[in-house]
PDB file of C-alpha atoms in Angstrom:
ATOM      1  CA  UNK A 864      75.909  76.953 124.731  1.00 94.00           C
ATOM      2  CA  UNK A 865      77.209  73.845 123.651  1.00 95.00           C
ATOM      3  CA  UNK A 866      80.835  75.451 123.267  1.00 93.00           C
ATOM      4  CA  UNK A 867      80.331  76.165 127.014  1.00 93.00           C
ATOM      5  CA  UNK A 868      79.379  72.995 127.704  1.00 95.00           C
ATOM      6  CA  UNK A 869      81.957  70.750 125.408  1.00 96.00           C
ATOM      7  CA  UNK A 870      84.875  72.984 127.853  1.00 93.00           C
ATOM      8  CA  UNK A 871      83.489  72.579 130.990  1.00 94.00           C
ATOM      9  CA  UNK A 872      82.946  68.756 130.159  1.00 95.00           C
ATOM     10  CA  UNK A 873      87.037  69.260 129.672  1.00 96.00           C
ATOM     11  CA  UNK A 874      88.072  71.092 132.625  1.00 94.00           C
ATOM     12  CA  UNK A 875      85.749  68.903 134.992  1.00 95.00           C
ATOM     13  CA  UNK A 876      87.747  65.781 133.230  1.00 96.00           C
ATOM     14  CA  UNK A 877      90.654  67.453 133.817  1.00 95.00           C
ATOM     15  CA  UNK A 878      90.478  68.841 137.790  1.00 93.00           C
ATOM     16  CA  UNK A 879      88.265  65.891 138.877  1.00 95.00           C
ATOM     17  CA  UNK A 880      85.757  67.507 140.665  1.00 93.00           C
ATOM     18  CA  UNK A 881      81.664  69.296 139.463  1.00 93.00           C
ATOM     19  CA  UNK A 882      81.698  73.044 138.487  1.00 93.00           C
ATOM     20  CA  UNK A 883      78.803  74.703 139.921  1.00 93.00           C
ATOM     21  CA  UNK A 884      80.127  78.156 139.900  1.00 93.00           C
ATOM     22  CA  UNK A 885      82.399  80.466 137.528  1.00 92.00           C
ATOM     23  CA  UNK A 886      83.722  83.656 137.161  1.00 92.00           C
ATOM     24  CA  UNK A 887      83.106  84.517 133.399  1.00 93.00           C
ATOM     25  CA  UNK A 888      85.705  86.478 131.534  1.00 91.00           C
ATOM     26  CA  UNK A 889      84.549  89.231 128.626  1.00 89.00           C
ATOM     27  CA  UNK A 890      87.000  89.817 125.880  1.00 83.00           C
ATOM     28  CA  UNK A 891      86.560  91.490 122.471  1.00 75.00           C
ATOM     29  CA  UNK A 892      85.859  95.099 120.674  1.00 78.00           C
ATOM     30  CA  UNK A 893      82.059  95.030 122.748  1.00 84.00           C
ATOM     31  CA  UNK A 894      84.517  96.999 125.500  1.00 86.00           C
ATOM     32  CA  UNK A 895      84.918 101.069 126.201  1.00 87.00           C
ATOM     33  CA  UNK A 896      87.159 102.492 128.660  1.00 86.00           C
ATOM     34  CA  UNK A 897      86.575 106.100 130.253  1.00 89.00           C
ATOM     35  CA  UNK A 898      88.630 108.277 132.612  1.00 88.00           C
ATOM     36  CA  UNK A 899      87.102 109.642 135.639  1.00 92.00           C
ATOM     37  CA  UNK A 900      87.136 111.725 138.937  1.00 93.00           C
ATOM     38  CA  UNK A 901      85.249 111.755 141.940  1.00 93.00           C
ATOM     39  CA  UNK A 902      85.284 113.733 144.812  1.00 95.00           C
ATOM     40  CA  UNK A 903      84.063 114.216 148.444  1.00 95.00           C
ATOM     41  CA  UNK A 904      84.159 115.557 151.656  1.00 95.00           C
ATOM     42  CA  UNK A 905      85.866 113.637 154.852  1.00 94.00           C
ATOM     43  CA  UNK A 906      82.887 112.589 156.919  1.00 92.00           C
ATOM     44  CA  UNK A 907      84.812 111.862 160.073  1.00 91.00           C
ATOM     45  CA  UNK A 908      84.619 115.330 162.699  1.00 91.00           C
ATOM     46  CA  UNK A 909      88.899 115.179 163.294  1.00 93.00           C
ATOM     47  CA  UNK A 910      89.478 114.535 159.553  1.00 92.00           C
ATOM     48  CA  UNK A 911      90.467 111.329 159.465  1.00 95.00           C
ATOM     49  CA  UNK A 912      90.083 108.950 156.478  1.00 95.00           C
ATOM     50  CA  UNK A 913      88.511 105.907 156.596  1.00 94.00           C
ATOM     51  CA  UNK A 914      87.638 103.107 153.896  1.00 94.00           C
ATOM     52  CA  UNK A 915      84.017 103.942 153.896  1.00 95.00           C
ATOM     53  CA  UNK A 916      85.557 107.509 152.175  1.00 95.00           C
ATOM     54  CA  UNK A 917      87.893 105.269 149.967  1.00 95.00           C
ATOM     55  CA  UNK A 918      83.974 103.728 148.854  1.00 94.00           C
ATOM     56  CA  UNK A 919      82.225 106.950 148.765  1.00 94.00           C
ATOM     57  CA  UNK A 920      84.869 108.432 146.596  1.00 95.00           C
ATOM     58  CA  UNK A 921      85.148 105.318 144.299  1.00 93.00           C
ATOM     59  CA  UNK A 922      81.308 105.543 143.699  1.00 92.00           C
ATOM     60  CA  UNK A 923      80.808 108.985 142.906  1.00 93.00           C
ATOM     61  CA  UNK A 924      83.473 108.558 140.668  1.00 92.00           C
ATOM     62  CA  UNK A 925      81.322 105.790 138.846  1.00 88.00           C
ATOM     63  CA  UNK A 926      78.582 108.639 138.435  1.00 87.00           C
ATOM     64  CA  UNK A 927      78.957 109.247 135.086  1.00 85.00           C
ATOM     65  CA  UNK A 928      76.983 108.698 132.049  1.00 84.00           C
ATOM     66  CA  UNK A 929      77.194 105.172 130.656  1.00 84.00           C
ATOM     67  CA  UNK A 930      78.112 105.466 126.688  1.00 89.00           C
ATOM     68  CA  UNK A 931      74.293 104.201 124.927  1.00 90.00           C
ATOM     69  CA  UNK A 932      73.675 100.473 125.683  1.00 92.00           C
ATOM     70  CA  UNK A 933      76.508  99.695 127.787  1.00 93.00           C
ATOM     71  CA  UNK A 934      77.162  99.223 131.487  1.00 91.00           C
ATOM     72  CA  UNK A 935      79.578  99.335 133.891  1.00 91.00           C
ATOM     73  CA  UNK A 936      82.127  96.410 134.201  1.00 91.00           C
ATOM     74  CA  UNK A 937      84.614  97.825 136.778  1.00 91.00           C
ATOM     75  CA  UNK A 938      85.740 100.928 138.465  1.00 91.00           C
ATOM     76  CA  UNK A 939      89.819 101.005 138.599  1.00 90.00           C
ATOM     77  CA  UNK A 940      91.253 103.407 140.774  1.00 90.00           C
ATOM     78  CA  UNK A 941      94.191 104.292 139.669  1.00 86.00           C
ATOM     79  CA  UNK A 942      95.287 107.090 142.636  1.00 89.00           C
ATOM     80  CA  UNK A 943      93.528 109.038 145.339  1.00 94.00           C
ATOM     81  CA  UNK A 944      94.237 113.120 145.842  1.00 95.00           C
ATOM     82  CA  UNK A 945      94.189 114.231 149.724  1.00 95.00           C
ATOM     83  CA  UNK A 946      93.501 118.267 149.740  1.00 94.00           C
ATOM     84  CA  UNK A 947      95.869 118.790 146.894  1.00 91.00           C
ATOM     85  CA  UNK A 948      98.089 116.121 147.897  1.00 93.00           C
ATOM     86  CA  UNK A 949      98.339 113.921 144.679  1.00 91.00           C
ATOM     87  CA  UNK A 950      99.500 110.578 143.767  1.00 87.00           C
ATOM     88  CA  UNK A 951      98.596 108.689 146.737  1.00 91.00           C
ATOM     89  CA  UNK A 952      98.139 104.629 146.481  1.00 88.00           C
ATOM     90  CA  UNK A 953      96.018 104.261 149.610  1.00 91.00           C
ATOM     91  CA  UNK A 954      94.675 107.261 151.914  1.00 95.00           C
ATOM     92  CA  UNK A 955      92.872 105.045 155.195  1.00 95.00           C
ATOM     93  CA  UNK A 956      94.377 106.766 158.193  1.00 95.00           C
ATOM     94  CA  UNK A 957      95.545 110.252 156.364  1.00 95.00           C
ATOM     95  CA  UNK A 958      94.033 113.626 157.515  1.00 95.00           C
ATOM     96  CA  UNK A 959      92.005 115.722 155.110  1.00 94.00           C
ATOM     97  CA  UNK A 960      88.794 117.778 154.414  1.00 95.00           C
ATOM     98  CA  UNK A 961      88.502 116.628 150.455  1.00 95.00           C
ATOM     99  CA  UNK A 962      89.128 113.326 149.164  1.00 96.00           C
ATOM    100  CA  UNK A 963      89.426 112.793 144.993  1.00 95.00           C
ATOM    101  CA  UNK A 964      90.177 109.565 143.403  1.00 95.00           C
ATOM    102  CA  UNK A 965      91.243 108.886 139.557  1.00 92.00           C
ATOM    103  CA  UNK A 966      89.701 105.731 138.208  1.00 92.00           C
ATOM    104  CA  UNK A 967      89.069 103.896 134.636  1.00 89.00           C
ATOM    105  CA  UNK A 968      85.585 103.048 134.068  1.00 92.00           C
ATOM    106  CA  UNK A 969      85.410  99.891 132.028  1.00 91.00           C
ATOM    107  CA  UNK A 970      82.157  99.355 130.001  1.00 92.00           C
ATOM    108  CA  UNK A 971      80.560  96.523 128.449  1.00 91.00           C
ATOM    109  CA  UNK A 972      78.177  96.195 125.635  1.00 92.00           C
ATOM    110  CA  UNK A 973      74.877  95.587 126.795  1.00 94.00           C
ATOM    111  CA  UNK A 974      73.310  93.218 124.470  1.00 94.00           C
ATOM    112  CA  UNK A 975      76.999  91.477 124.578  1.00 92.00           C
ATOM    113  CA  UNK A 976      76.655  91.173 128.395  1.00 93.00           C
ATOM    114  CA  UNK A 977      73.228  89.433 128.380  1.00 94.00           C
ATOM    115  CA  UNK A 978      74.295  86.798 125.222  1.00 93.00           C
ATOM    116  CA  UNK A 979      77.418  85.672 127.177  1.00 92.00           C
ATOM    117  CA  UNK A 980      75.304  85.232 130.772  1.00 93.00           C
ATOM    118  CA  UNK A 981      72.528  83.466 128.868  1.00 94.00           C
ATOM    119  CA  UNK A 982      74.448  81.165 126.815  1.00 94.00           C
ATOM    120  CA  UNK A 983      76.642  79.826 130.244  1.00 94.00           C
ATOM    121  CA  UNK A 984      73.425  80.135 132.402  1.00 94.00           C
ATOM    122  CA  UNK A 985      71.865  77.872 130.144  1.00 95.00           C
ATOM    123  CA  UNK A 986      74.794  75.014 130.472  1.00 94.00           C
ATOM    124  CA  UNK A 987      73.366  75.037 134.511  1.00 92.00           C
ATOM    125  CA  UNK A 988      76.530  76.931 136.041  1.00 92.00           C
ATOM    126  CA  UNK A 989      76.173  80.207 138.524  1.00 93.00           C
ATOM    127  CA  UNK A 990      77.683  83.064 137.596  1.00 93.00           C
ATOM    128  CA  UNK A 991      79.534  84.780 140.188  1.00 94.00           C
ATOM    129  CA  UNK A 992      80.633  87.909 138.327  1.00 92.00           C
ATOM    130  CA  UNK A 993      81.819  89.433 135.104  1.00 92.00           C
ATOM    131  CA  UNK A 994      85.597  90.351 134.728  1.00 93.00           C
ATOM    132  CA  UNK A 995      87.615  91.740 132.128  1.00 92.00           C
ATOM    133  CA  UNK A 996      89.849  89.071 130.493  1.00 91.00           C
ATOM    134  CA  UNK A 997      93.106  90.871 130.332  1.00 92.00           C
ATOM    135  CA  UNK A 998      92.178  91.747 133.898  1.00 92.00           C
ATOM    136  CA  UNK A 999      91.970  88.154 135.518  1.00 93.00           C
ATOM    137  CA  UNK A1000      94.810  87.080 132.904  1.00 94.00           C
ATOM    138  CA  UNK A1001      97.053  90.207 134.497  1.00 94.00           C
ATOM    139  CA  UNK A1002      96.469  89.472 137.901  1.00 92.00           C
ATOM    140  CA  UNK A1003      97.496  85.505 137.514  1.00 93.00           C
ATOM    141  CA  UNK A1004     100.396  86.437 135.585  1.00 96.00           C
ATOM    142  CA  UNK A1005     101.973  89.334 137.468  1.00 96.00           C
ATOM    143  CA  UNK A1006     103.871  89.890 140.203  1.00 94.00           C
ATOM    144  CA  UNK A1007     103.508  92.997 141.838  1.00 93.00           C
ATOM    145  CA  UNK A1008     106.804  93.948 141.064  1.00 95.00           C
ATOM    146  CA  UNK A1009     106.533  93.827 137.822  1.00 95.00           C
ATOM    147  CA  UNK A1010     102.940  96.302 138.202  1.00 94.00           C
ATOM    148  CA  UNK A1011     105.494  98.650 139.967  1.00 93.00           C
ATOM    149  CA  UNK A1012     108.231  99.096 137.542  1.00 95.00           C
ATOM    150  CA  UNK A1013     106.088  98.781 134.408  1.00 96.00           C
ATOM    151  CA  UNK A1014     105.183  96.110 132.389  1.00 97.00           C
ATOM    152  CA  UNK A1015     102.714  95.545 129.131  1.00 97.00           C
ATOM    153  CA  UNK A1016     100.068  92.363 129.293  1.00 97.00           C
ATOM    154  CA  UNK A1017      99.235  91.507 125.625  1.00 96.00           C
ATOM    155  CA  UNK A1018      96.758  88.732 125.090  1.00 95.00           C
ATOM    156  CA  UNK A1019      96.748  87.202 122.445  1.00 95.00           C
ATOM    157  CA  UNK A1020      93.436  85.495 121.210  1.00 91.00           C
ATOM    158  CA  UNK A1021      91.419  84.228 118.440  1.00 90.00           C
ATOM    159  CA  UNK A1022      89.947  87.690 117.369  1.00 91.00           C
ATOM    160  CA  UNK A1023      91.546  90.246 119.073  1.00 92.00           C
ATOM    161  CA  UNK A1024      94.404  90.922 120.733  1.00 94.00           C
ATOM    162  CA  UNK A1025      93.531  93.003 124.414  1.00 93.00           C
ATOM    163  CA  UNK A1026      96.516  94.688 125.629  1.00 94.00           C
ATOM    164  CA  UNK A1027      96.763  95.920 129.532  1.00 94.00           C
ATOM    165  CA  UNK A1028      99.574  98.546 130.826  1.00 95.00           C
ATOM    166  CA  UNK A1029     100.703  98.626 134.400  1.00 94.00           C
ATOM    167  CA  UNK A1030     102.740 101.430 136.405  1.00 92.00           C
ATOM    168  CA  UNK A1031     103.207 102.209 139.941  1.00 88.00           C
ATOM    169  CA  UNK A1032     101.218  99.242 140.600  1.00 88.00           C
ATOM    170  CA  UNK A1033      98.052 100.434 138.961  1.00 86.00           C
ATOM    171  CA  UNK A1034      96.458  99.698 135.633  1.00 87.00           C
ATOM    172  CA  UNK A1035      97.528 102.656 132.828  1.00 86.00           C
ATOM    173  CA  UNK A1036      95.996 102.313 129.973  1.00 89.00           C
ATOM    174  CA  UNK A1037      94.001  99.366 128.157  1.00 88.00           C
ATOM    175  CA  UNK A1038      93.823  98.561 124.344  1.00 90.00           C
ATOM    176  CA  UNK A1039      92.053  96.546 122.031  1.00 90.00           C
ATOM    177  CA  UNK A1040      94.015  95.543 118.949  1.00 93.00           C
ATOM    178  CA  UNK A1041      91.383  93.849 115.934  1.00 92.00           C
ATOM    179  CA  UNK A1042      93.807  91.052 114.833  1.00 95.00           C
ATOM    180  CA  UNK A1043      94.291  87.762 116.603  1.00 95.00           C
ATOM    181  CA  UNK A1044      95.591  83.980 115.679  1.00 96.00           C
ATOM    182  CA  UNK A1045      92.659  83.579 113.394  1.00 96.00           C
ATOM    183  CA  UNK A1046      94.129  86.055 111.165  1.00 97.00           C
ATOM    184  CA  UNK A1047      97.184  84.297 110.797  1.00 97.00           C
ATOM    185  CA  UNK A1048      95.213  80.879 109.982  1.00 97.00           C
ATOM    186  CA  UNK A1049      93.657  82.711 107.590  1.00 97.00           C
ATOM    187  CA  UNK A1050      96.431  84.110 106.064  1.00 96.00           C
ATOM    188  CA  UNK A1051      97.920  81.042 105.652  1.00 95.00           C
ATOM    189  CA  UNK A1052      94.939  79.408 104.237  1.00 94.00           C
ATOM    190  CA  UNK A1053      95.168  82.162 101.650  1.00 95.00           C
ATOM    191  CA  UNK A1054      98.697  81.500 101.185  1.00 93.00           C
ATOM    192  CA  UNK A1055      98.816  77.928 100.951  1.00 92.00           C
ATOM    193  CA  UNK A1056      95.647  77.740  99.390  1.00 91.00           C
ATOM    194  CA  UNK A1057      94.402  75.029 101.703  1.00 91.00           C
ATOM    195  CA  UNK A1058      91.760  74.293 103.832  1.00 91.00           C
ATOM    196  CA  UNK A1059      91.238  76.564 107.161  1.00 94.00           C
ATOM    197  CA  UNK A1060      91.304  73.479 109.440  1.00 94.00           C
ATOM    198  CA  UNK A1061      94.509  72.328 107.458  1.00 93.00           C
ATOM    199  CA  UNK A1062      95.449  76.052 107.888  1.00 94.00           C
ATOM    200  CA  UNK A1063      95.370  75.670 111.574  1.00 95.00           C
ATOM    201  CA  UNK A1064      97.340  72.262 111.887  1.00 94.00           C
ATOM    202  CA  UNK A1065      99.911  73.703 109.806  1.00 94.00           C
ATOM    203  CA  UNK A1066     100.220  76.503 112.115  1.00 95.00           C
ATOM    204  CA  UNK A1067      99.790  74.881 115.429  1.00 94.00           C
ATOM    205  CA  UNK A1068     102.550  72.108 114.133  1.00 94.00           C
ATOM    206  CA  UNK A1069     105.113  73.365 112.415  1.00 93.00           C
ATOM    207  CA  UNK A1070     103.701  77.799 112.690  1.00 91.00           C
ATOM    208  CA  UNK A1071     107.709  79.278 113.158  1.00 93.00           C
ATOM    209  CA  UNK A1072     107.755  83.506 113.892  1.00 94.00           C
ATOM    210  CA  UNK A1073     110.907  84.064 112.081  1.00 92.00           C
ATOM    211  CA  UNK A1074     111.940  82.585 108.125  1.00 91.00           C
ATOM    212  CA  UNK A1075     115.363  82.902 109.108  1.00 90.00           C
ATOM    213  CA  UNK A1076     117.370  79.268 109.473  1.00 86.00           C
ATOM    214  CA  UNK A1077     115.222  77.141 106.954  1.00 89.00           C
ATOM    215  CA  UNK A1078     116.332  76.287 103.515  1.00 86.00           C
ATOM    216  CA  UNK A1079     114.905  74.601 100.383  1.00 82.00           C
ATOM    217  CA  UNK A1080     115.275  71.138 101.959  1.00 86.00           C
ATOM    218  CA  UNK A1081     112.718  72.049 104.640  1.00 90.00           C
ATOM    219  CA  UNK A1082     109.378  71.151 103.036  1.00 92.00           C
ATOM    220  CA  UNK A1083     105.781  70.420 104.679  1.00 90.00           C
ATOM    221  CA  UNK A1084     104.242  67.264 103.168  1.00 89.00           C
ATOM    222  CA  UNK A1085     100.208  68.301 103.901  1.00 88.00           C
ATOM    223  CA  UNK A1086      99.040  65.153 102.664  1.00 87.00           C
ATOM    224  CA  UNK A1087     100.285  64.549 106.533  1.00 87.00           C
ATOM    225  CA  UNK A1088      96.908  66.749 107.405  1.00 87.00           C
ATOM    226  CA  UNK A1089      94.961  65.221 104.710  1.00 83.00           C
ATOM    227  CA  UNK A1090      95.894  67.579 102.066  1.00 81.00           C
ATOM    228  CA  UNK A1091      95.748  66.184  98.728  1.00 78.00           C
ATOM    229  CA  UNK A1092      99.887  65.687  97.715  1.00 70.00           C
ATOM    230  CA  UNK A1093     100.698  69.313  97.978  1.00 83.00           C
ATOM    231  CA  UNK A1094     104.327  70.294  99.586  1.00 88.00           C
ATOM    232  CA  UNK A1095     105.262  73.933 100.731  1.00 91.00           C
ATOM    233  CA  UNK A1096     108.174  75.233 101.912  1.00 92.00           C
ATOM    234  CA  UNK A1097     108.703  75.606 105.695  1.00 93.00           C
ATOM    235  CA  UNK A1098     110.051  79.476 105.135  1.00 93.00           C
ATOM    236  CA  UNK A1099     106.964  79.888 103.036  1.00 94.00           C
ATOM    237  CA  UNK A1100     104.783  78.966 105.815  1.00 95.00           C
ATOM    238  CA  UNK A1101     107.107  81.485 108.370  1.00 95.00           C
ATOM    239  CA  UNK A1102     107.592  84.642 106.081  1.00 95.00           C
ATOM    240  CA  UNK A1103     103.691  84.559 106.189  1.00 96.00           C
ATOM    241  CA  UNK A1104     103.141  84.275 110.086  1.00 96.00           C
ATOM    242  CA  UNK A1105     106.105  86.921 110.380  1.00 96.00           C
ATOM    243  CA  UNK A1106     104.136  89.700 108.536  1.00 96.00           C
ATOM    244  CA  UNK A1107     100.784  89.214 110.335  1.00 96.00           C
ATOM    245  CA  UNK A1108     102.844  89.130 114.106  1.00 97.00           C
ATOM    246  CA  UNK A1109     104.780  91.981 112.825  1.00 97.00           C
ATOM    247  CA  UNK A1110     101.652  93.413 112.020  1.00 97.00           C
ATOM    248  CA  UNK A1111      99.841  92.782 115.703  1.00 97.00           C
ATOM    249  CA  UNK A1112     103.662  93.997 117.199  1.00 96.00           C
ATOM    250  CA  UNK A1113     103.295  97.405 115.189  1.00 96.00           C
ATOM    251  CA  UNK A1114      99.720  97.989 116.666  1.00 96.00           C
ATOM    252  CA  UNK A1115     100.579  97.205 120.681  1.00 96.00           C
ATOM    253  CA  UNK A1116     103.823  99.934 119.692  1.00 96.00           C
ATOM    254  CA  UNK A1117     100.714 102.333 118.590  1.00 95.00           C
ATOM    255  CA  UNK A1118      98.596 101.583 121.913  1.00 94.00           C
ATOM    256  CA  UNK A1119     102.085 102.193 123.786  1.00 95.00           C
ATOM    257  CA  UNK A1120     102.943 105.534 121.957  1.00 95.00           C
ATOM    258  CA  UNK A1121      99.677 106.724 123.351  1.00 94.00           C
ATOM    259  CA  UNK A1122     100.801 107.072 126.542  1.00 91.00           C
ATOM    260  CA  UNK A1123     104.124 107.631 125.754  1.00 93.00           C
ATOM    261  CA  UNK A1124     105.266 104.340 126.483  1.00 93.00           C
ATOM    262  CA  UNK A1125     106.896 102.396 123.774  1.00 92.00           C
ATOM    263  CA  UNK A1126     109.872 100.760 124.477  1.00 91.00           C
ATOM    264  CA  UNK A1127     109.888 102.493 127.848  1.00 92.00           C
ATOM    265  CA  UNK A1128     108.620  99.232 130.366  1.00 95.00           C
ATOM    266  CA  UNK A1129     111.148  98.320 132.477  1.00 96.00           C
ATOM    267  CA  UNK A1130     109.803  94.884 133.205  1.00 96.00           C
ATOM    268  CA  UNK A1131     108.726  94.623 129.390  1.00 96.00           C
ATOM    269  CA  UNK A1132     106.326  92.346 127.478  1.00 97.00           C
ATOM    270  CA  UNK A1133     104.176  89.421 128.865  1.00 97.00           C
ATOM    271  CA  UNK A1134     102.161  87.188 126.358  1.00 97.00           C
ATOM    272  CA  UNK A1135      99.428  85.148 127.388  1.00 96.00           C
ATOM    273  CA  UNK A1136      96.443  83.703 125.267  1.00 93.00           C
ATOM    274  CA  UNK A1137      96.040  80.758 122.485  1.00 92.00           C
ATOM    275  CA  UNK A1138      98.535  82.908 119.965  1.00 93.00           C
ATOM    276  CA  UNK A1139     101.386  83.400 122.278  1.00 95.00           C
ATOM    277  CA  UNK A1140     101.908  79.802 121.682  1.00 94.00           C
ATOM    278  CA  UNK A1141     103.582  80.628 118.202  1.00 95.00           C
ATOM    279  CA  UNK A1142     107.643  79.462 118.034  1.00 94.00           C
ATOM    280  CA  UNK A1143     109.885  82.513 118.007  1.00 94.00           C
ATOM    281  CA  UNK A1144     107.234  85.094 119.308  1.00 96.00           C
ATOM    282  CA  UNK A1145     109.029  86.305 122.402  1.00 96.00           C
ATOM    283  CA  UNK A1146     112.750  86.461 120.460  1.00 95.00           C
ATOM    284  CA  UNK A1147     111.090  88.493 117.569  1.00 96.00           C
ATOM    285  CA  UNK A1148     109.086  90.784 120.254  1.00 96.00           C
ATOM    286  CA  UNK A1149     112.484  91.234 122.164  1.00 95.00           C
ATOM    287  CA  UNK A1150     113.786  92.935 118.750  1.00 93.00           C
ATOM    288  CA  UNK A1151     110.718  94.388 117.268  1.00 93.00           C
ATOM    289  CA  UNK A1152     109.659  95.997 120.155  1.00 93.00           C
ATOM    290  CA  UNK A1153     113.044  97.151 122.141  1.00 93.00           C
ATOM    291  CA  UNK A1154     112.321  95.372 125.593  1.00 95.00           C
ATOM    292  CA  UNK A1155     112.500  92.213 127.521  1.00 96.00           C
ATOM    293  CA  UNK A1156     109.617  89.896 126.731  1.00 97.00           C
ATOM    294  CA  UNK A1157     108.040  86.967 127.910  1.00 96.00           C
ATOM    295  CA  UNK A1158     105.623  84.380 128.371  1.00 96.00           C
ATOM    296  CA  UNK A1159     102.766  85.017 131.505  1.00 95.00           C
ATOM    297  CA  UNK A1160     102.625  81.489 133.535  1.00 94.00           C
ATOM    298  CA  UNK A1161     100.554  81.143 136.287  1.00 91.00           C
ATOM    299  CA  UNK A1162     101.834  82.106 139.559  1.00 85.00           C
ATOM    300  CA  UNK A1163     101.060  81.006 143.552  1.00 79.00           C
ATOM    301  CA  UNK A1164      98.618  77.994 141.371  1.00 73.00           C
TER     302      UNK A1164
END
């Protein structure tokens, strides 16, 4: 609660005006995805589909059996089927007896659910809805071509790293990888045999993706970040940072080889979240992972 309430303190400094309202974002492992089908008849006499169909369709295709303690997030449809006619984005207007519709059934932990509600209910803000993090995050950072030709989301947080494909304009496939930027602070707190919090300054300052282009001159004083005398070595500091990227790199390659993806997105890589911030993360993606990359900003905001 008071986490909640220190960053809203921040964001109303920031914009100027009260928050009253918020749409809350739910990220982490506490997440299951399911495929699913609906189907049902046309109601209209001549045939004709209309969007209460497109609902009916959508719903029954929610009718499935929620895994034990979780609940439904979001229904995705992903393409609608007209009397054997597949692949179609949106079917208001078309003729047909039987309407089908493929969707991704998103699932949230329960218990997980109710913690995150009660913990920003209790800082005095409305919740408007639940979302999906990589979901909100994709649809900021996309453009619509980019959903088209194909294109990976991968954001990168403290924990986890949540990684969202788009194709044809339609979510794909969603993954949740269990290594974020606290991984790499710890790493380096291991390595350097510092504090955590000196761990993360060290990162967040002088944290380099590649040990390439440093030499034995290149030293970090941490008595700078109240370290007691100790120096390291800048390529030190990088060759450990490289392994644990390389690492989260190797794991979105075996979410894309699931659905036959890897190095096969025309419009490539798009890194969002806290860790994306790293130096050299989008030129060591570019080679590690065989396709264009880049960092999601904003757009239309």
């Amino acid at each position: 609660v008071s986490s909640v309430a220190h960053a809203l303190e921040d964001i109303e400094r920031l914009i100027g005006a009260p928050i009253e309202t918020a749409w809350v974002g739910i990220n982490g492992t506490q997440v299951l995805f399911q495929e699913s089908r609906g189907a049902v008849a046309v109601a209209k006499q001549d045939g004709e589909i209309s969007g209460e169909d497109v609902l009916r369709v959508v719903e029954s295709a929610q009718t499935i059996t929620s895994p034990l303690n979780f609940e439904v997030l979001h229904v995705l449809p992903k393409s609608y089927c007209v009397d054997g006619q597949t692949g179609i984005k949106d079917p208001v207007g078309m003729t047909g007896v039987r309407l089908e519709a493929d969707a991704q059934i998103i699932f949230g932990s329960t218990p997980h659910v109710k913690n995150i509600m009660k913990a920003v209910y209790r800082t005095g803000i409305d919740v408007d809805d639940l979302v999906l993090g990589v979901l909100a995050v994709s649809d900021v950072v996309l453009t619509q071509k980019q959903k088209e030709l194909g294109v990976v989301v991968a954001d990168i947080g403290g924990e986890t790293t949540t990684v969202a494909v788009y194709e044809e304009g339609h979510m794909i496939h969603i993954g949740i990888v269990p290594i974020g930027a606290d991984h790499i602070t710890n790493d380096l707190a291991l390595g350097l045999q510092t504090d955590i919090d000196i761990a993360e300054r060290v990162k967040i300052t002088y944290g380099e993706c590649s040990p390439k282009g440093f030499t034995k001159k290149d030293i970090i004083d941490l008595a700078e970040f109240g370290a007691e005398g100790e120096r390291v070595s800048k390529k030190f500091v990088a060759e450990i940072i490289n392994a644990r990227v390389a690492e989260i790199f190797e794991k979105i390659n075996d979410e894309l080889m699931q659905i036959d993806r890897r190095a096969l997105l025309p419009a490539g890589i798009v890194f969002t979240g806290g860790g994306a911030k790293l130096h050299g993360l989008v030129e060591m993606a570019k080679k590690y992972m065989g396709m264009n990359a880049g960092h999601g900003y904003p757009l239309h905001l």
